DNA sequence: TGAGTCACG
DNA sequence: GACGTACGTGACTCAA
């Protein structure tokens, strides 16, 4: 009878408040006092109490606090918690407010002199489980994890929305709750000043306990341990280990200050809560909590299942595709529209019909109003090229005519997935959808780095459900049909399911946005970008087809000549483009020295390998390199680009992916216009093919060394910040610091190091790049850290944070998760560490240029630059088309927007420089 | 489909 | 002392 089993929530108030203080932004109440931590605490308490009627929600609840005086542990060990710094000055006055807030909720607040909160919690856990109750400990204190007991006691970390069970403890510490105390005893705890054993951290502690089974067994076996240092430490500090074991033991030797039954969670009386919230001046909370009645009744809840859920736990759903409706008449569509208006939100999903470009048609639109309640509205099904009538359906004109007022209705929220592409389709038809929420972008902001954000993948992750694959409707390969050619019944199952899933996903992710501090990135950066980027894609960029064709021809001729010379040198023809064959020719047939590499046992023939051969005087290596360059340029750029010109607009329309890159960057596809050659002279010619429309210039504006500037700011390196402020050359300054001179050679080395450091390079890797020994590489890195201690500090604090929280953050709060940061596979772990060092910098740069892009259309319009269009983004560069005569003015506006794009959210210690140029084509503008 | 290669920031 | 060797992308080819 699980329904009637009481479920006690024990809130570890003291630990929450300290973490909230550091994690939440400062916030001032009506009296001018900093109350950020109390605000967070209050919101959390509400969230918990609000879960009363929900599955696994509390029936009983208490807040446990530290009384502040010393505990019995100090009698055991006078140094216990001795080095703990005093609470921050602006946190101290918040502490009493915790009790006030708790009282406002009419929730019991328990504290007792001589006992720490942990022990009181342990007591209540024992009492409650003895009574057959379930218990959830609301905390993130690792000591308390000792109490976890599957089926009876679990732990909830509200700040990360994560639930810990036995498996989670084993994942984190390698041992179950019953052995956790032994592990903690070996580790010690510097914050609480639990001594532990020197030289033993979490890894070694876990390993020892796993191996021997208990702390006492470890100590007994200490003599036989191989590693000399470890053995000595264990023998010398055995007493400290035993003392630590006692310090981390949770004891339960008291009578309950409040009996269990007194903790029952009842309806919260409104008056005291209102009084408290009003006194603090927290209007948002007031509206949320009191505005809907002190406890929201079942009736006022939206129909959707509203439950906060971490990404880890999937919520199983049942899906009945046969239950979806097909709407083919105006009356039925009218009913759905009316219901959407009544409830104020609707999920939509457009089904395109054809390719990606402007020629794409619209096959239909699906709608969802509640979980499982979805329908498909076919609009353009049937064979276009035949005069057949097609299935029974509302036409495109009538259907969109009916939907347009709903889609543009300010009071109805439209939910979608990857709305940028859908909004583009509608904008082409004069429909401007608003307001809207995007499930893909919400997921990107919440779970970036954890998994991909495609609809199917999200559904799989969150609901353990497989969507009907598109290929089941449209087929695949040569036999694939357009969506509009599919039978309406099959199309309904696919399309309506998508809308249904969008609805469900949004309601699952919605509250996590605020709870996990993802709203800034979502609402201020990524969501508004939909419209800006959509407009850029629609605009496209003009390319000179004739010029590209000529270039293609030149490249082809030169390639043919190279091919002949290569075959002559190789003594026969082979497929140059096959690394396998090339390797055999070079290393087997010609007998050159080569290293075996790769998973297939093939020789490596990459650029560095061929350059090595060239240096040894192997002429054919140079020929192959030249052949590769020309082939690459011809096939990937000159040929492909011509084919990508849209016949309707005569321009190339790339598509930007908003939720693809882990760091928050955009990426560009079909074609990728973010990797157009520039570094080599011959490749750079391709940039000249990107031209401006008649009477216009192409204008390019790019940030100068933005990532190094951000590194200087984020790592707080005074020398680098000053150099940037003075407008000096940063690599020269680095060369001076490292080598005492700034000759060309030193500057080049410094440049390599500057970038290498930010990517977390090893001494071996740096040595390889600079052609020096590993020892010299290490010395150089050490010297760098010595001259710029901020960098070293940045790297270690960044890694520490990622190990602790699982994610890194940009200056704007964009999170990137690194699930591999604790991987036992060193390869993966070290890869994650390098990526984690880079992500905050690359990601902040991405945030900044995105903010510039969001503001740009408004700024241009305000300056009267109505003919100027933003066309392309290449990570640190924006490309515009500007009417002749407006270049100077546009340059000034663009420069201003870009240079100040971080403000006011972030104030940088370094200026952002923006270099602007323009001309007839991209080559001369850049 | 995966590996290898190479274009960009 | 071995480990594998710079961050982030996308497009193309070959070979299975």
mmCIF file of C-alpha atoms (C1' of nucleotides) in Angstrom, chain A residues 578 580-581 662 667 670 672 756 762 764 769 826 834-835 842, chain C residues 2-16:
data_model
loop_
_atom_site.group_PDB
_atom_site.id
_atom_site.type_symbol
_atom_site.label_atom_id
_atom_site.label_comp_id
_atom_site.label_asym_id
_atom_site.label_seq_id
_atom_site.Cartn_x
_atom_site.Cartn_y
_atom_site.Cartn_z
ATOM 1 C CA UNK A 578 42.819 6.608 -50.960
ATOM 2 C CA UNK A 580 45.292 3.162 -47.831
ATOM 3 C CA UNK A 581 46.621 2.873 -51.380
ATOM 4 C CA UNK A 662 29.028 21.845 -27.188
ATOM 5 C CA UNK A 667 27.681 25.760 -36.745
ATOM 6 C CA UNK A 670 24.613 22.922 -46.454
ATOM 7 C CA UNK A 672 29.341 25.130 -44.396
ATOM 8 C CA UNK A 756 48.246 25.774 -26.497
ATOM 9 C CA UNK A 762 50.687 18.541 -22.471
ATOM 10 C CA UNK A 764 54.780 16.410 -24.971
ATOM 11 C CA UNK A 769 54.623 21.571 -32.070
ATOM 12 C CA UNK A 826 42.141 8.086 -18.870
ATOM 13 C CA UNK A 834 41.094 19.730 -22.021
ATOM 14 C CA UNK A 835 37.655 20.489 -23.389
ATOM 15 C CA UNK A 842 35.167 29.581 -26.407
ATOM 16 C "C1'" DA C 2 52.809 4.487 -19.027
ATOM 17 C "C1'" DC C 3 49.249 6.677 -20.957
ATOM 18 C "C1'" DG C 4 48.448 9.444 -25.858
ATOM 19 C "C1'" DT C 5 49.307 13.641 -27.361
ATOM 20 C "C1'" DA C 6 45.386 21.088 -28.473
ATOM 21 C "C1'" DC C 7 39.748 23.220 -28.196
ATOM 22 C "C1'" DG C 8 35.453 23.500 -31.346
ATOM 23 C "C1'" DT C 9 33.158 22.373 -35.988
ATOM 24 C "C1'" DG C 10 31.377 20.022 -41.234
ATOM 25 C "C1'" DA C 11 32.267 17.956 -45.915
ATOM 26 C "C1'" DC C 12 34.215 14.809 -48.659
ATOM 27 C "C1'" DT C 13 36.328 10.205 -50.093
ATOM 28 C "C1'" DC C 14 37.368 5.477 -49.712
ATOM 29 C "C1'" DA C 15 36.507 0.877 -48.222
ATOM 30 C "C1'" DA C 16 33.894 -2.300 -46.027
#
